[in-house]
mmCIF file of C-alpha atoms and ligand atoms in Angstrom:
data_model
loop_
_atom_site.group_PDB
_atom_site.id
_atom_site.type_symbol
_atom_site.label_atom_id
_atom_site.label_comp_id
_atom_site.label_asym_id
_atom_site.label_seq_id
_atom_site.Cartn_x
_atom_site.Cartn_y
_atom_site.Cartn_z
ATOM 1 C CA UNK A 1 0.000 0.000 0.000
ATOM 2 C CA UNK A 2 1.229 3.467 -0.890
ATOM 3 C CA UNK A 3 0.985 5.834 2.095
ATOM 4 C CA UNK A 4 1.279 9.595 1.710
ATOM 5 C CA UNK A 5 2.469 11.438 4.822
ATOM 6 C CA UNK A 6 1.871 15.178 4.676
ATOM 7 C CA UNK A 7 4.786 16.414 6.714
ATOM 8 C CA UNK A 8 6.853 19.313 7.934
ATOM 9 C CA UNK A 9 6.833 18.214 11.580
ATOM 10 C CA UNK A 10 8.914 16.008 13.868
ATOM 11 C CA UNK A 11 5.984 13.591 14.150
ATOM 12 C CA UNK A 12 5.700 13.248 10.372
ATOM 13 C CA UNK A 13 9.371 12.364 10.124
ATOM 14 C CA UNK A 14 9.083 9.875 12.969
ATOM 15 C CA UNK A 15 6.040 8.304 11.362
ATOM 16 C CA UNK A 16 7.954 7.821 8.103
ATOM 17 C CA UNK A 17 10.780 6.238 10.107
ATOM 18 C CA UNK A 18 8.338 3.799 11.699
ATOM 19 C CA UNK A 19 6.421 2.952 8.511
ATOM 20 C CA UNK A 20 9.272 2.841 6.010
ATOM 21 C CA UNK A 21 10.809 -0.494 7.117
ATOM 22 C CA UNK A 22 7.464 -2.271 7.297
ATOM 23 C CA UNK A 23 6.935 -4.850 4.570
ATOM 24 C CA UNK A 24 4.155 -4.109 2.130
ATOM 25 C CA UNK A 25 4.247 -0.348 2.645
ATOM 26 C CA UNK A 26 5.568 2.298 0.302
ATOM 27 C CA UNK A 27 5.897 5.635 2.073
ATOM 28 C CA UNK A 28 6.070 9.044 0.449
ATOM 29 C CA UNK A 29 6.532 12.122 2.619
ATOM 30 C CA UNK A 30 5.413 15.474 1.275
ATOM 31 C CA UNK A 31 7.024 18.740 2.333
ATOM 32 C CA UNK A 32 5.905 22.237 1.431
ATOM 33 C CA UNK A 33 9.451 23.391 0.682
ATOM 34 C CA UNK A 34 9.436 26.291 3.149
ATOM 35 C CA UNK A 35 12.623 25.297 5.008
ATOM 36 C CA UNK A 36 15.901 25.689 3.120
ATOM 37 C CA UNK A 37 17.565 22.516 4.456
ATOM 38 C CA UNK A 38 14.840 20.265 5.880
ATOM 39 C CA UNK A 39 15.619 17.115 7.843
ATOM 40 C CA UNK A 40 14.526 14.494 5.357
ATOM 41 C CA UNK A 41 12.630 11.379 6.421
ATOM 42 C CA UNK A 42 13.420 7.915 5.039
ATOM 43 C CA UNK A 43 11.451 6.683 2.042
ATOM 44 C CA UNK A 44 10.391 8.762 -0.918
ATOM 45 C CA UNK A 45 10.098 12.519 -0.514
ATOM 46 C CA UNK A 46 8.284 15.014 -2.697
ATOM 47 C CA UNK A 47 8.679 18.751 -2.155
ATOM 48 C CA UNK A 48 6.321 21.584 -3.082
ATOM 49 C CA UNK A 49 2.606 22.275 -3.237
ATOM 50 C CA UNK A 50 0.152 20.036 -5.078
ATOM 51 C CA UNK A 51 -1.844 22.882 -6.558
ATOM 52 C CA UNK A 52 -4.781 22.943 -4.153
ATOM 53 C CA UNK A 53 -7.205 20.160 -3.309
ATOM 54 C CA UNK A 54 -7.775 19.297 -6.978
ATOM 55 C CA UNK A 55 -4.028 18.979 -7.550
ATOM 56 C CA UNK A 56 -3.688 16.726 -4.520
ATOM 57 C CA UNK A 57 -6.596 14.565 -5.678
ATOM 58 C CA UNK A 58 -4.903 14.138 -9.061
ATOM 59 C CA UNK A 59 -1.633 13.220 -7.325
ATOM 60 C CA UNK A 60 -3.403 10.618 -5.160
ATOM 61 C CA UNK A 61 -4.937 8.995 -8.238
ATOM 62 C CA UNK A 62 -1.775 9.119 -10.310
ATOM 63 C CA UNK A 63 0.354 7.542 -7.563
ATOM 64 C CA UNK A 64 -2.263 5.010 -6.435
ATOM 65 C CA UNK A 65 -2.230 6.238 -2.850
ATOM 66 C CA UNK A 66 -4.113 3.961 -0.444
ATOM 67 C CA UNK A 67 -3.976 6.136 2.689
ATOM 68 C CA UNK A 68 -3.088 9.698 3.647
ATOM 69 C CA UNK A 69 -1.848 10.875 7.009
ATOM 70 C CA UNK A 70 -2.030 14.583 7.568
ATOM 71 C CA UNK A 71 0.861 15.032 9.971
ATOM 72 C CA UNK A 72 1.311 18.716 9.195
ATOM 73 C CA UNK A 73 1.709 21.378 11.852
ATOM 74 C CA UNK A 74 -1.508 22.221 13.755
ATOM 75 C CA UNK A 75 -1.332 25.743 12.281
ATOM 76 C CA UNK A 76 -0.992 24.585 8.673
ATOM 77 C CA UNK A 77 -4.700 25.036 8.060
ATOM 78 C CA UNK A 78 -4.928 25.181 4.279
ATOM 79 C CA UNK A 79 -3.143 21.926 3.543
ATOM 80 C CA UNK A 80 -5.314 20.118 6.116
ATOM 81 C CA UNK A 81 -8.537 21.300 4.513
ATOM 82 C CA UNK A 82 -7.137 20.467 1.065
ATOM 83 C CA UNK A 83 -6.311 16.963 2.277
ATOM 84 C CA UNK A 84 -9.846 16.512 3.615
ATOM 85 C CA UNK A 85 -11.330 17.584 0.279
ATOM 86 C CA UNK A 86 -8.899 15.629 -1.899
ATOM 87 C CA UNK A 87 -9.332 12.382 0.031
ATOM 88 C CA UNK A 88 -13.120 12.777 0.075
ATOM 89 C CA UNK A 89 -13.282 13.112 -3.711
ATOM 90 C CA UNK A 90 -10.883 10.192 -4.294
ATOM 91 C CA UNK A 91 -12.281 7.992 -1.474
ATOM 92 C CA UNK A 92 -8.848 7.577 0.095
ATOM 93 C CA UNK A 93 -8.833 7.094 3.889
ATOM 94 C CA UNK A 94 -7.426 10.083 5.803
ATOM 95 C CA UNK A 95 -6.113 10.337 9.342
ATOM 96 C CA UNK A 96 -4.890 13.515 11.037
ATOM 97 C CA UNK A 97 -1.904 13.156 13.364
ATOM 98 C CA UNK A 98 -2.032 16.012 15.864
ATOM 99 C CA UNK A 99 0.114 16.284 18.930
ATOM 100 C CA UNK A 100 -1.991 17.471 21.884
ATOM 101 C CA UNK A 101 -1.979 21.200 22.626
ATOM 102 C CA UNK A 102 -0.229 22.659 25.659
ATOM 103 C CA UNK A 103 -2.116 23.308 28.881
ATOM 104 C CA UNK A 104 -1.134 25.864 31.519
ATOM 105 C CA UNK A 105 0.127 24.678 34.883
ATOM 106 C CA UNK A 106 0.358 26.130 38.368
ATOM 107 C CA UNK A 107 2.006 29.557 38.287
ATOM 108 C CA UNK A 108 1.560 30.160 34.544
ATOM 109 C CA UNK A 109 0.314 33.536 33.316
ATOM 110 C CA UNK A 110 -1.084 32.626 29.885
ATOM 111 C CA UNK A 111 -3.035 35.065 27.734
ATOM 112 C CA UNK A 112 -4.880 33.212 25.007
ATOM 113 C CA UNK A 113 -5.484 34.740 21.590
ATOM 114 C CA UNK A 114 -6.683 33.289 18.296
ATOM 115 C CA UNK A 115 -4.517 35.094 15.750
ATOM 116 C CA UNK A 116 -1.125 36.741 15.330
ATOM 117 C CA UNK A 117 -2.922 40.092 14.975
ATOM 118 C CA UNK A 118 -4.489 39.581 18.409
ATOM 119 C CA UNK A 119 -1.114 38.480 19.766
ATOM 120 C CA UNK A 120 0.423 41.728 18.528
ATOM 121 C CA UNK A 121 -2.277 43.727 20.290
ATOM 122 C CA UNK A 122 -1.729 41.730 23.492
ATOM 123 C CA UNK A 123 2.028 42.374 23.369
ATOM 124 C CA UNK A 124 1.482 46.087 23.830
ATOM 125 C CA UNK A 125 0.060 45.490 27.329
ATOM 126 C CA UNK A 126 2.343 42.643 28.305
ATOM 127 C CA UNK A 127 5.961 43.707 27.892
ATOM 128 C CA UNK A 128 8.681 45.563 26.044
ATOM 129 C CA UNK A 129 11.239 42.813 25.404
ATOM 130 C CA UNK A 130 9.498 40.110 23.456
ATOM 131 C CA UNK A 131 10.570 36.526 22.817
ATOM 132 C CA UNK A 132 8.754 35.875 19.534
ATOM 133 C CA UNK A 133 8.653 32.192 18.608
ATOM 134 C CA UNK A 134 5.727 32.035 16.208
ATOM 135 C CA UNK A 135 7.874 31.241 13.173
ATOM 136 C CA UNK A 136 9.196 33.317 10.324
ATOM 137 C CA UNK A 137 5.815 33.749 8.637
ATOM 138 C CA UNK A 138 3.396 36.397 9.828
ATOM 139 C CA UNK A 139 5.843 38.843 11.420
ATOM 140 C CA UNK A 140 4.009 41.633 9.598
ATOM 141 C CA UNK A 141 1.492 41.653 12.458
ATOM 142 C CA UNK A 142 4.270 42.854 14.785
ATOM 143 C CA UNK A 143 5.940 45.233 12.321
ATOM 144 C CA UNK A 144 4.043 48.372 13.476
ATOM 145 C CA UNK A 145 5.260 47.953 17.075
ATOM 146 C CA UNK A 146 8.187 50.361 17.314
ATOM 147 C CA UNK A 147 8.446 50.711 21.096
ATOM 148 C CA UNK A 148 9.403 47.118 21.905
ATOM 149 C CA UNK A 149 12.421 44.886 21.266
ATOM 150 C CA UNK A 150 11.807 41.517 19.590
ATOM 151 C CA UNK A 151 14.026 38.479 19.801
ATOM 152 C CA UNK A 152 12.725 36.487 16.845
ATOM 153 C CA UNK A 153 13.647 32.814 16.842
ATOM 154 C CA UNK A 154 13.039 30.831 13.674
ATOM 155 C CA UNK A 155 14.600 28.100 11.551
ATOM 156 C CA UNK A 156 15.105 30.361 8.538
ATOM 157 C CA UNK A 157 15.249 34.136 8.376
ATOM 158 C CA UNK A 158 11.909 35.943 8.076
ATOM 159 C CA UNK A 159 11.120 38.258 5.217
ATOM 160 C CA UNK A 160 10.041 41.861 5.739
ATOM 161 C CA UNK A 161 7.975 43.500 7.035
ATOM 162 C CA UNK A 162 9.455 42.825 10.473
ATOM 163 C CA UNK A 163 9.454 44.817 13.728
ATOM 164 C CA UNK A 164 11.988 47.680 13.586
ATOM 165 C CA UNK A 165 13.796 46.716 16.816
ATOM 166 C CA UNK A 166 14.575 43.079 16.263
ATOM 167 C CA UNK A 167 17.333 40.544 16.726
ATOM 168 C CA UNK A 168 17.220 37.245 14.885
ATOM 169 C CA UNK A 169 18.119 33.947 16.511
ATOM 170 C CA UNK A 170 18.320 31.218 13.868
ATOM 171 C CA UNK A 171 17.785 27.911 15.615
ATOM 172 C CA UNK A 172 15.580 24.865 15.541
ATOM 173 C CA UNK A 173 14.362 22.592 18.317
ATOM 174 C CA UNK A 174 14.542 20.533 20.338
ATOM 175 C CA UNK A 175 15.424 23.139 22.959
ATOM 176 C CA UNK A 176 16.561 22.517 26.535
ATOM 177 C CA UNK A 177 15.276 24.170 29.691
ATOM 178 C CA UNK A 178 18.755 25.454 30.540
ATOM 179 C CA UNK A 179 19.103 26.901 27.059
ATOM 180 C CA UNK A 180 15.738 28.649 27.275
ATOM 181 C CA UNK A 181 16.546 30.083 30.711
ATOM 182 C CA UNK A 182 19.781 31.428 29.292
ATOM 183 C CA UNK A 183 18.101 33.053 26.269
ATOM 184 C CA UNK A 184 15.497 34.756 28.473
ATOM 185 C CA UNK A 185 18.105 36.031 30.939
ATOM 186 C CA UNK A 186 20.674 37.130 28.350
ATOM 187 C CA UNK A 187 18.184 39.203 26.370
ATOM 188 C CA UNK A 188 16.276 40.382 29.485
ATOM 189 C CA UNK A 189 13.028 39.223 27.868
ATOM 190 C CA UNK A 190 9.785 40.055 29.650
ATOM 191 C CA UNK A 191 7.096 38.364 27.533
ATOM 192 C CA UNK A 192 6.905 35.189 25.425
ATOM 193 C CA UNK A 193 4.743 34.881 22.317
ATOM 194 C CA UNK A 194 4.106 31.392 20.979
ATOM 195 C CA UNK A 195 1.678 29.345 18.965
ATOM 196 C CA UNK A 196 0.063 26.398 20.734
ATOM 197 C CA UNK A 197 2.212 23.998 18.745
ATOM 198 C CA UNK A 198 2.253 21.318 21.447
ATOM 199 C CA UNK A 199 4.941 18.663 21.764
ATOM 200 C CA UNK A 200 7.978 18.296 23.963
ATOM 201 C CA UNK A 201 10.621 19.684 21.616
ATOM 202 C CA UNK A 202 9.676 23.331 22.106
ATOM 203 C CA UNK A 203 7.894 23.143 25.474
ATOM 204 C CA UNK A 204 10.877 24.110 27.707
ATOM 205 C CA UNK A 205 10.356 27.796 26.820
ATOM 206 C CA UNK A 206 7.029 27.627 28.671
ATOM 207 C CA UNK A 207 8.677 26.323 31.826
ATOM 208 C CA UNK A 208 11.454 28.887 31.562
ATOM 209 C CA UNK A 209 8.859 31.653 31.122
ATOM 210 C CA UNK A 210 6.955 30.508 34.205
ATOM 211 C CA UNK A 211 10.139 30.371 36.282
ATOM 212 C CA UNK A 212 11.117 33.873 35.194
ATOM 213 C CA UNK A 213 7.593 35.252 35.789
ATOM 214 C CA UNK A 214 6.990 36.079 32.121
ATOM 215 C CA UNK A 215 3.463 36.294 30.750
ATOM 216 C CA UNK A 216 2.894 34.006 27.764
ATOM 217 C CA UNK A 217 0.757 35.134 24.851
ATOM 218 C CA UNK A 218 -0.380 31.901 23.267
ATOM 219 C CA UNK A 219 -2.103 31.647 19.908
ATOM 220 C CA UNK A 220 -4.696 28.901 20.059
ATOM 221 C CA UNK A 221 -5.059 26.446 17.175
ATOM 222 C CA UNK A 222 -7.339 26.860 14.185
ATOM 223 C CA UNK A 223 -10.083 24.223 13.825
ATOM 224 C CA UNK A 224 -9.357 20.911 12.091
ATOM 225 C CA UNK A 225 -11.599 19.689 9.269
ATOM 226 C CA UNK A 226 -14.729 18.009 10.646
ATOM 227 C CA UNK A 227 -15.140 14.261 10.308
ATOM 228 C CA UNK A 228 -11.439 13.462 10.021
ATOM 229 C CA UNK A 229 -10.262 10.922 12.625
ATOM 230 C CA UNK A 230 -7.383 12.160 14.765
ATOM 231 C CA UNK A 231 -4.451 10.266 16.262
ATOM 232 C CA UNK A 232 -2.437 11.895 19.038
ATOM 233 C CA UNK A 233 0.724 9.828 18.674
ATOM 234 C CA UNK A 234 2.941 8.393 15.957
ATOM 235 C CA UNK A 235 2.274 4.899 17.310
ATOM 236 C CA UNK A 236 -1.504 5.343 16.993
ATOM 237 C CA UNK A 237 -1.106 6.572 13.430
ATOM 238 C CA UNK A 238 1.169 3.639 12.549
ATOM 239 C CA UNK A 239 -1.396 1.198 13.937
ATOM 240 C CA UNK A 240 -4.108 2.842 11.820
ATOM 241 C CA UNK A 241 -1.990 2.356 8.682
ATOM 242 C CA UNK A 242 -1.158 -1.217 9.559
ATOM 243 C CA UNK A 243 -4.795 -2.103 10.161
ATOM 244 C CA UNK A 244 -5.775 -0.474 6.887
ATOM 245 C CA UNK A 245 -3.089 -2.262 4.892
ATOM 246 C CA UNK A 246 -4.113 -5.611 6.326
ATOM 247 C CA UNK A 247 -0.456 -6.595 6.683
ATOM 248 C CA UNK A 248 0.721 -8.263 9.900
ATOM 249 C CA UNK A 249 2.904 -6.217 12.228
ATOM 250 C CA UNK A 250 6.516 -7.069 11.356
ATOM 251 C CA UNK A 251 9.572 -7.116 13.576
ATOM 252 C CA UNK A 252 10.487 -3.683 12.224
ATOM 253 C CA UNK A 253 7.386 -2.191 13.789
ATOM 254 C CA UNK A 254 9.321 0.626 15.507
HETATM 255 P P1 LIG B 1 -0.606 25.969 4.819
HETATM 256 O O1 LIG B 1 -0.850 27.416 4.967
HETATM 257 O O2 LIG B 1 -1.592 25.019 5.394
HETATM 258 O O3 LIG B 1 -0.437 25.556 3.299
HETATM 259 C C1 LIG B 1 -0.258 26.498 2.245
HETATM 260 C C2 LIG B 1 0.078 25.732 1.003
HETATM 261 O O4 LIG B 1 1.394 25.154 1.098
HETATM 262 C C3 LIG B 1 -0.823 24.545 0.743
HETATM 263 O O5 LIG B 1 -2.025 24.941 0.149
HETATM 264 C C4 LIG B 1 0.038 23.667 -0.115
HETATM 265 O O6 LIG B 1 0.115 24.173 -1.438
HETATM 266 C C5 LIG B 1 1.407 23.872 0.492
HETATM 267 N N1 LIG B 1 1.731 22.880 1.513
HETATM 268 C C6 LIG B 1 1.645 23.009 2.862
HETATM 269 N N2 LIG B 1 2.089 21.914 3.476
HETATM 270 C C7 LIG B 1 2.457 21.056 2.492
HETATM 271 C C8 LIG B 1 3.010 19.756 2.501
HETATM 272 N N3 LIG B 1 3.289 19.103 3.640
HETATM 273 N N4 LIG B 1 3.278 19.166 1.293
HETATM 274 C C9 LIG B 1 3.008 19.824 0.148
HETATM 275 N N5 LIG B 1 2.500 21.061 0.089
HETATM 276 C C10 LIG B 1 2.228 21.667 1.241
HETATM 277 O O7 LIG B 1 0.843 25.587 5.399
HETATM 278 P P2 LIG B 1 1.908 26.496 6.195
HETATM 279 O O8 LIG B 1 1.318 26.928 7.479
HETATM 280 O O9 LIG B 1 2.489 27.498 5.236
HETATM 281 O O10 LIG B 1 3.000 25.387 6.535
HETATM 282 C C11 LIG B 1 3.803 24.834 5.486
HETATM 283 C C12 LIG B 1 4.503 23.595 6.023
HETATM 284 O O11 LIG B 1 5.308 23.931 7.139
HETATM 285 C C13 LIG B 1 3.537 22.500 6.455
HETATM 286 O O12 LIG B 1 3.930 21.314 5.836
HETATM 287 C C14 LIG B 1 3.676 22.445 7.956
HETATM 288 O O13 LIG B 1 3.591 21.117 8.452
HETATM 289 C C15 LIG B 1 5.022 23.068 8.216
HETATM 290 N N6 LIG B 1 5.050 23.891 9.452
HETATM 291 C C16 LIG B 1 4.136 24.886 9.612
HETATM 292 C C17 LIG B 1 4.162 25.624 10.784
HETATM 293 C C18 LIG B 1 3.136 26.716 11.038
HETATM 294 O O14 LIG B 1 3.198 27.326 12.124
HETATM 295 N N7 LIG B 1 2.210 26.984 10.125
HETATM 296 C C19 LIG B 1 5.117 25.364 11.765
HETATM 297 C C20 LIG B 1 6.044 24.336 11.561
HETATM 298 C C21 LIG B 1 5.991 23.603 10.386
HETATM 299 P P3 LIG B 1 -0.842 23.649 -2.604
HETATM 300 O O15 LIG B 1 -2.178 24.247 -2.343
HETATM 301 O O16 LIG B 1 -0.193 24.111 -3.847
HETATM 302 O O17 LIG B 1 -0.879 22.146 -2.492
#
C-alpha cells in the first residue's frame, strides 16, 4: 500500500521512520518546501505544493495512494482542509496526526489569543522585550510595534515587514530548559509569544517563562476539518496504517 504522509513536523518524520521499514508499505513524505535545508525522512520525498485540493486529488490517483496521514503542523490550516477535500473526492482514507496542545500549569500567566494580529495587540500590554517564537511567517502583524524589542527565533530568516527593533536567533528545536533560561536572561526578555504547537521539543520555553515570571501570549489552534479521525501519537497513526493495509505487524514495527 502506498501511504502519503503530509509532513513538515517532527511527528511526520518519525512516522515515516516507523512505517518505512514495514513490509508491504511504500511511504512518500510530502514537504511544502518552506525550510531551506529540511531534515529528510526515510522513504520517498516530494517537495512543493500540489496545486490545491484538486491537484492533490490528481496526485493521489496518479500515484495510487491507499492512505493519507495529515501530519502537518496544527497551524498549517490550508493543507489540512485540502487533504480533507482531496481524500473525500478520491475515497482515500485520511487520518490527522495532531500532537496534543499545551495546557497551563500552576504559576503560569497565559493570555490566550486566536490570531497573530491579536497576539500583537496583546504584546502592547504585556511587555517591552518580546521573545517571539511564532515562526518566520506572519511577522508583519508585529511590524508596526516600534516601542518594543523583539528576539525572533526561527529556523530560517523571516522576510520583511518585520518589527523595527529586532534581533534574529536562527535555531531549531529541540530546545533545553537550561538553554531557554539562558536566552530569556541574556536578552532580558519580559514576555513570550508562541503558537500552541504542542509537543515536547519546544515546550521548555514555557517552563522557563513561568520560572522567570513572564506572561505568555499563546495563539490557540485553528479548527481541524470536521469528520477526520485524529491520532495523538505516531504509534496510533502507525497502527491505523497497519490495520488499513491488512499486513501483519513485522519485527520492524518501531
Ligand atoms: P498551509 O498554509 O496550510 O499551506 C499552504 C500551502 O502550502 C498549501 O495549500 C500547499 O500548497 C502547500 N503545503 C503546505 N504543506 C504542504 C506539505 N506538507 N506538502 C506539500 N504542500 C504543502 O501551510 P503552512 O502553514 O504554510 O505550513 C507549510 C509547512 O510547514 C507545512 O507542511 C507544515 O507542516 C510546516 N510547518 C508549519 C508551521 C506553522 O506554524 N504553520 C510550523 C512548523 C511547520 P498547494 O495548495 O499548492 O498544495
